[in-house]
C-alpha cells in the first residue's frame, strides 16, 4: 500500500469539492430549511439561538456517525474480502451492465421501479432525536456521491 501525505489543506479542498458537487450542494437548501424551521420562533433570544445551534449539532453528529460507521464497515469488509476481489469486480461489472440495460429499457426489473416516501410532519416530541435522524438519513442517502474514489490497485 502506498503512503500518502494528506495535509490539512488537501483535506479541506477535498471536503469543499465534495460539498460543491451537484448531488450534495443541491441539498443545502433542505438542511438550511430544516434548521430554519427549527428557528421559526426567531433568533431574538438566546434560548432560540441555542435550540437552533444544538439541533444543528445533533444533525452533524448523525451525519458524522454514518460516515464513521461506513468507513469502519468498509475497512472490515475490505480486509475479509481481499482474496476474492477479482471475482467481486467481475460480479460488480455484471451487475452494472444489468442495471444499465434496465435503465435503457432493454428489460425491466420491477423492484427497481418503485420508491417509498414517508409524508408526515416531524413530531416535536422527538426533539434532538429527529435532528440526529435527519443527519443520518441525509448522509446515508447521499454518501455514495461524496468524497474521492480511491482504488489502491
PDB file of C-alpha atoms in Angstrom:
ATOM      1  CA  UNK A   1       0.000   0.000   0.000  1.00  0.00           C
ATOM      2  CA  UNK A   2       1.336   3.397  -0.920  1.00  0.00           C
ATOM      3  CA  UNK A   3       1.993   6.023   1.723  1.00  0.00           C
ATOM      4  CA  UNK A   4       0.218   9.319   1.045  1.00  0.00           C
ATOM      5  CA  UNK A   5       0.841  12.555   2.902  1.00  0.00           C
ATOM      6  CA  UNK A   6      -2.531  14.191   3.353  1.00  0.00           C
ATOM      7  CA  UNK A   7      -2.223  17.754   4.535  1.00  0.00           C
ATOM      8  CA  UNK A   8      -4.903  19.798   6.250  1.00  0.00           C
ATOM      9  CA  UNK A   9      -5.176  21.996   3.160  1.00  0.00           C
ATOM     10  CA  UNK A  10      -5.716  18.980   0.903  1.00  0.00           C
ATOM     11  CA  UNK A  11      -8.371  17.620   3.262  1.00  0.00           C
ATOM     12  CA  UNK A  12     -10.146  20.996   3.239  1.00  0.00           C
ATOM     13  CA  UNK A  13     -10.038  21.121  -0.576  1.00  0.00           C
ATOM     14  CA  UNK A  14     -11.412  17.571  -0.821  1.00  0.00           C
ATOM     15  CA  UNK A  15     -14.227  18.457   1.593  1.00  0.00           C
ATOM     16  CA  UNK A  16     -15.024  21.616  -0.355  1.00  0.00           C
ATOM     17  CA  UNK A  17     -15.059  19.697  -3.645  1.00  0.00           C
ATOM     18  CA  UNK A  18     -17.428  17.126  -2.104  1.00  0.00           C
ATOM     19  CA  UNK A  19     -19.680  19.857  -0.728  1.00  0.00           C
ATOM     20  CA  UNK A  20     -19.845  21.684  -4.068  1.00  0.00           C
ATOM     21  CA  UNK A  21     -20.646  18.526  -6.044  1.00  0.00           C
ATOM     22  CA  UNK A  22     -24.090  18.680  -7.678  1.00  0.00           C
ATOM     23  CA  UNK A  23     -25.591  15.894  -5.616  1.00  0.00           C
ATOM     24  CA  UNK A  24     -24.625  17.461  -2.274  1.00  0.00           C
ATOM     25  CA  UNK A  25     -24.820  21.180  -2.962  1.00  0.00           C
ATOM     26  CA  UNK A  26     -28.401  20.790  -4.190  1.00  0.00           C
ATOM     27  CA  UNK A  27     -29.396  19.531  -0.733  1.00  0.00           C
ATOM     28  CA  UNK A  28     -28.063  22.519   1.171  1.00  0.00           C
ATOM     29  CA  UNK A  29     -31.457  24.310   0.951  1.00  0.00           C
ATOM     30  CA  UNK A  30     -33.070  21.263   2.628  1.00  0.00           C
ATOM     31  CA  UNK A  31     -30.613  21.440   5.500  1.00  0.00           C
ATOM     32  CA  UNK A  32     -30.982  25.205   5.863  1.00  0.00           C
ATOM     33  CA  UNK A  33     -34.765  24.872   5.634  1.00  0.00           C
ATOM     34  CA  UNK A  34     -34.748  22.240   8.361  1.00  0.00           C
ATOM     35  CA  UNK A  35     -32.699  24.423  10.686  1.00  0.00           C
ATOM     36  CA  UNK A  36     -34.716  27.458   9.666  1.00  0.00           C
ATOM     37  CA  UNK A  37     -37.872  25.604  10.610  1.00  0.00           C
ATOM     38  CA  UNK A  38     -36.318  24.905  13.986  1.00  0.00           C
ATOM     39  CA  UNK A  39     -35.662  28.626  14.412  1.00  0.00           C
ATOM     40  CA  UNK A  40     -39.101  29.705  13.272  1.00  0.00           C
ATOM     41  CA  UNK A  41     -39.634  31.380  16.623  1.00  0.00           C
ATOM     42  CA  UNK A  42     -36.940  33.845  15.702  1.00  0.00           C
ATOM     43  CA  UNK A  43     -33.415  34.399  16.896  1.00  0.00           C
ATOM     44  CA  UNK A  44     -34.293  37.259  19.216  1.00  0.00           C
ATOM     45  CA  UNK A  45     -33.431  35.499  22.445  1.00  0.00           C
ATOM     46  CA  UNK A  46     -30.561  33.268  23.489  1.00  0.00           C
ATOM     47  CA  UNK A  47     -32.795  30.206  24.013  1.00  0.00           C
ATOM     48  CA  UNK A  48     -33.882  30.179  20.355  1.00  0.00           C
ATOM     49  CA  UNK A  49     -30.290  30.594  19.195  1.00  0.00           C
ATOM     50  CA  UNK A  50     -29.173  27.755  21.470  1.00  0.00           C
ATOM     51  CA  UNK A  51     -32.009  25.497  20.247  1.00  0.00           C
ATOM     52  CA  UNK A  52     -31.085  26.098  16.610  1.00  0.00           C
ATOM     53  CA  UNK A  53     -27.390  25.562  17.293  1.00  0.00           C
ATOM     54  CA  UNK A  54     -27.926  22.406  19.345  1.00  0.00           C
ATOM     55  CA  UNK A  55     -30.275  20.878  16.751  1.00  0.00           C
ATOM     56  CA  UNK A  56     -27.675  21.676  14.087  1.00  0.00           C
ATOM     57  CA  UNK A  57     -25.080  19.941  16.253  1.00  0.00           C
ATOM     58  CA  UNK A  58     -27.329  16.870  16.589  1.00  0.00           C
ATOM     59  CA  UNK A  59     -27.711  16.852  12.787  1.00  0.00           C
ATOM     60  CA  UNK A  60     -23.923  16.960  12.325  1.00  0.00           C
ATOM     61  CA  UNK A  61     -23.425  14.144  14.862  1.00  0.00           C
ATOM     62  CA  UNK A  62     -25.950  11.971  12.989  1.00  0.00           C
ATOM     63  CA  UNK A  63     -24.303  12.887   9.692  1.00  0.00           C
ATOM     64  CA  UNK A  64     -20.849  12.033  11.057  1.00  0.00           C
ATOM     65  CA  UNK A  65     -21.954   8.728  12.585  1.00  0.00           C
ATOM     66  CA  UNK A  66     -22.942   7.382   9.180  1.00  0.00           C
ATOM     67  CA  UNK A  67     -19.609   8.232   7.577  1.00  0.00           C
ATOM     68  CA  UNK A  68     -17.632   6.856  10.531  1.00  0.00           C
ATOM     69  CA  UNK A  69     -19.622   3.611  10.512  1.00  0.00           C
ATOM     70  CA  UNK A  70     -19.383   3.306   6.705  1.00  0.00           C
ATOM     71  CA  UNK A  71     -15.604   3.594   6.923  1.00  0.00           C
ATOM     72  CA  UNK A  72     -15.309   1.063   9.754  1.00  0.00           C
ATOM     73  CA  UNK A  73     -17.521  -1.423   7.920  1.00  0.00           C
ATOM     74  CA  UNK A  74     -15.731  -0.855   4.594  1.00  0.00           C
ATOM     75  CA  UNK A  75     -12.334  -1.431   6.218  1.00  0.00           C
ATOM     76  CA  UNK A  76     -13.522  -4.627   7.897  1.00  0.00           C
ATOM     77  CA  UNK A  77     -15.178  -5.979   4.742  1.00  0.00           C
ATOM     78  CA  UNK A  78     -12.223  -4.960   2.597  1.00  0.00           C
ATOM     79  CA  UNK A  79      -9.881  -6.942   4.802  1.00  0.00           C
ATOM     80  CA  UNK A  80     -12.132 -10.004   4.783  1.00  0.00           C
ATOM     81  CA  UNK A  81     -12.817  -9.962   1.032  1.00  0.00           C
ATOM     82  CA  UNK A  82      -9.308  -9.182  -0.170  1.00  0.00           C
ATOM     83  CA  UNK A  83      -8.789 -12.703  -1.501  1.00  0.00           C
ATOM     84  CA  UNK A  84     -11.893 -12.662  -3.706  1.00  0.00           C
ATOM     85  CA  UNK A  85     -11.602  -9.121  -5.059  1.00  0.00           C
ATOM     86  CA  UNK A  86     -11.133 -10.299  -8.676  1.00  0.00           C
ATOM     87  CA  UNK A  87     -14.389 -12.252  -8.572  1.00  0.00           C
ATOM     88  CA  UNK A  88     -16.186  -9.416  -6.832  1.00  0.00           C
ATOM     89  CA  UNK A  89     -15.004  -6.956  -9.504  1.00  0.00           C
ATOM     90  CA  UNK A  90     -16.373  -9.241 -12.252  1.00  0.00           C
ATOM     91  CA  UNK A  91     -19.655  -9.713 -10.396  1.00  0.00           C
ATOM     92  CA  UNK A  92     -19.909  -5.949  -9.872  1.00  0.00           C
ATOM     93  CA  UNK A  93     -19.337  -5.393 -13.591  1.00  0.00           C
ATOM     94  CA  UNK A  94     -22.117  -7.822 -14.483  1.00  0.00           C
ATOM     95  CA  UNK A  95     -24.487  -6.088 -12.050  1.00  0.00           C
ATOM     96  CA  UNK A  96     -23.647  -2.664 -13.518  1.00  0.00           C
ATOM     97  CA  UNK A  97     -24.352  -3.993 -17.039  1.00  0.00           C
ATOM     98  CA  UNK A  98     -27.697  -5.449 -15.894  1.00  0.00           C
ATOM     99  CA  UNK A  99     -28.653  -2.146 -14.245  1.00  0.00           C
ATOM    100  CA  UNK A 100     -27.612  -0.264 -17.390  1.00  0.00           C
ATOM    101  CA  UNK A 101     -29.780  -2.488 -19.575  1.00  0.00           C
ATOM    102  CA  UNK A 102     -32.652  -1.900 -17.176  1.00  0.00           C
ATOM    103  CA  UNK A 103     -32.119   1.882 -17.332  1.00  0.00           C
ATOM    104  CA  UNK A 104     -32.184   1.996 -21.144  1.00  0.00           C
ATOM    105  CA  UNK A 105     -35.310  -0.175 -21.228  1.00  0.00           C
ATOM    106  CA  UNK A 106     -33.994  -3.436 -22.712  1.00  0.00           C
ATOM    107  CA  UNK A 107     -35.849  -5.210 -19.882  1.00  0.00           C
ATOM    108  CA  UNK A 108     -37.496  -4.222 -16.636  1.00  0.00           C
ATOM    109  CA  UNK A 109     -36.639  -5.235 -13.089  1.00  0.00           C
ATOM    110  CA  UNK A 110     -39.856  -4.458 -11.153  1.00  0.00           C
ATOM    111  CA  UNK A 111     -38.378  -3.983  -7.671  1.00  0.00           C
ATOM    112  CA  UNK A 112     -36.142  -1.219  -9.043  1.00  0.00           C
ATOM    113  CA  UNK A 113     -39.114   0.773 -10.291  1.00  0.00           C
ATOM    114  CA  UNK A 114     -40.723   1.989  -7.111  1.00  0.00           C
ATOM    115  CA  UNK A 115     -39.858   4.301  -4.317  1.00  0.00           C
ATOM    116  CA  UNK A 116     -41.135   4.759  -0.818  1.00  0.00           C
ATOM    117  CA  UNK A 117     -41.646   8.166   0.722  1.00  0.00           C
ATOM    118  CA  UNK A 118     -42.971   8.906   4.133  1.00  0.00           C
ATOM    119  CA  UNK A 119     -45.153  12.002   4.094  1.00  0.00           C
ATOM    120  CA  UNK A 120     -45.644  13.111   7.648  1.00  0.00           C
ATOM    121  CA  UNK A 121     -44.872  16.082   9.797  1.00  0.00           C
ATOM    122  CA  UNK A 122     -41.971  15.879  12.199  1.00  0.00           C
ATOM    123  CA  UNK A 123     -43.149  15.068  15.684  1.00  0.00           C
ATOM    124  CA  UNK A 124     -41.900  17.800  18.039  1.00  0.00           C
ATOM    125  CA  UNK A 125     -41.718  15.277  20.879  1.00  0.00           C
ATOM    126  CA  UNK A 126     -38.775  13.600  19.139  1.00  0.00           C
ATOM    127  CA  UNK A 127     -36.661  16.708  19.765  1.00  0.00           C
ATOM    128  CA  UNK A 128     -32.956  16.160  19.238  1.00  0.00           C
ATOM    129  CA  UNK A 129     -33.506  12.588  18.040  1.00  0.00           C
ATOM    130  CA  UNK A 130     -35.330  13.961  14.985  1.00  0.00           C
ATOM    131  CA  UNK A 131     -32.353  16.232  14.225  1.00  0.00           C
ATOM    132  CA  UNK A 132     -29.920  13.345  14.671  1.00  0.00           C
ATOM    133  CA  UNK A 133     -32.019  11.086  12.413  1.00  0.00           C
ATOM    134  CA  UNK A 134     -32.277  13.860   9.815  1.00  0.00           C
ATOM    135  CA  UNK A 135     -28.465  13.900   9.716  1.00  0.00           C
ATOM    136  CA  UNK A 136     -28.315  10.098   9.485  1.00  0.00           C
ATOM    137  CA  UNK A 137     -30.800   9.938   6.600  1.00  0.00           C
ATOM    138  CA  UNK A 138     -29.249  12.906   4.830  1.00  0.00           C
ATOM    139  CA  UNK A 139     -25.783  11.363   4.854  1.00  0.00           C
ATOM    140  CA  UNK A 140     -26.892   7.781   4.182  1.00  0.00           C
ATOM    141  CA  UNK A 141     -28.850   8.903   1.138  1.00  0.00           C
ATOM    142  CA  UNK A 142     -26.034  10.885  -0.375  1.00  0.00           C
ATOM    143  CA  UNK A 143     -22.935   9.075   0.883  1.00  0.00           C
ATOM    144  CA  UNK A 144     -22.299   7.372  -2.490  1.00  0.00           C
ATOM    145  CA  UNK A 145     -21.623  10.685  -4.207  1.00  0.00           C
ATOM    146  CA  UNK A 146     -19.482  12.273  -1.511  1.00  0.00           C
ATOM    147  CA  UNK A 147     -15.701  12.079  -1.394  1.00  0.00           C
ATOM    148  CA  UNK A 148     -12.984  10.990  -3.724  1.00  0.00           C
ATOM    149  CA  UNK A 149     -12.891   7.481  -5.063  1.00  0.00           C
ATOM    150  CA  UNK A 150      -9.641   5.666  -4.445  1.00  0.00           C
ATOM    151  CA  UNK A 151      -8.560   2.330  -5.884  1.00  0.00           C
ATOM    152  CA  UNK A 152      -5.246   1.098  -4.464  1.00  0.00           C
ATOM    153  CA  UNK A 153      -4.716  -1.421  -7.292  1.00  0.00           C
TER     154      UNK A 153
END
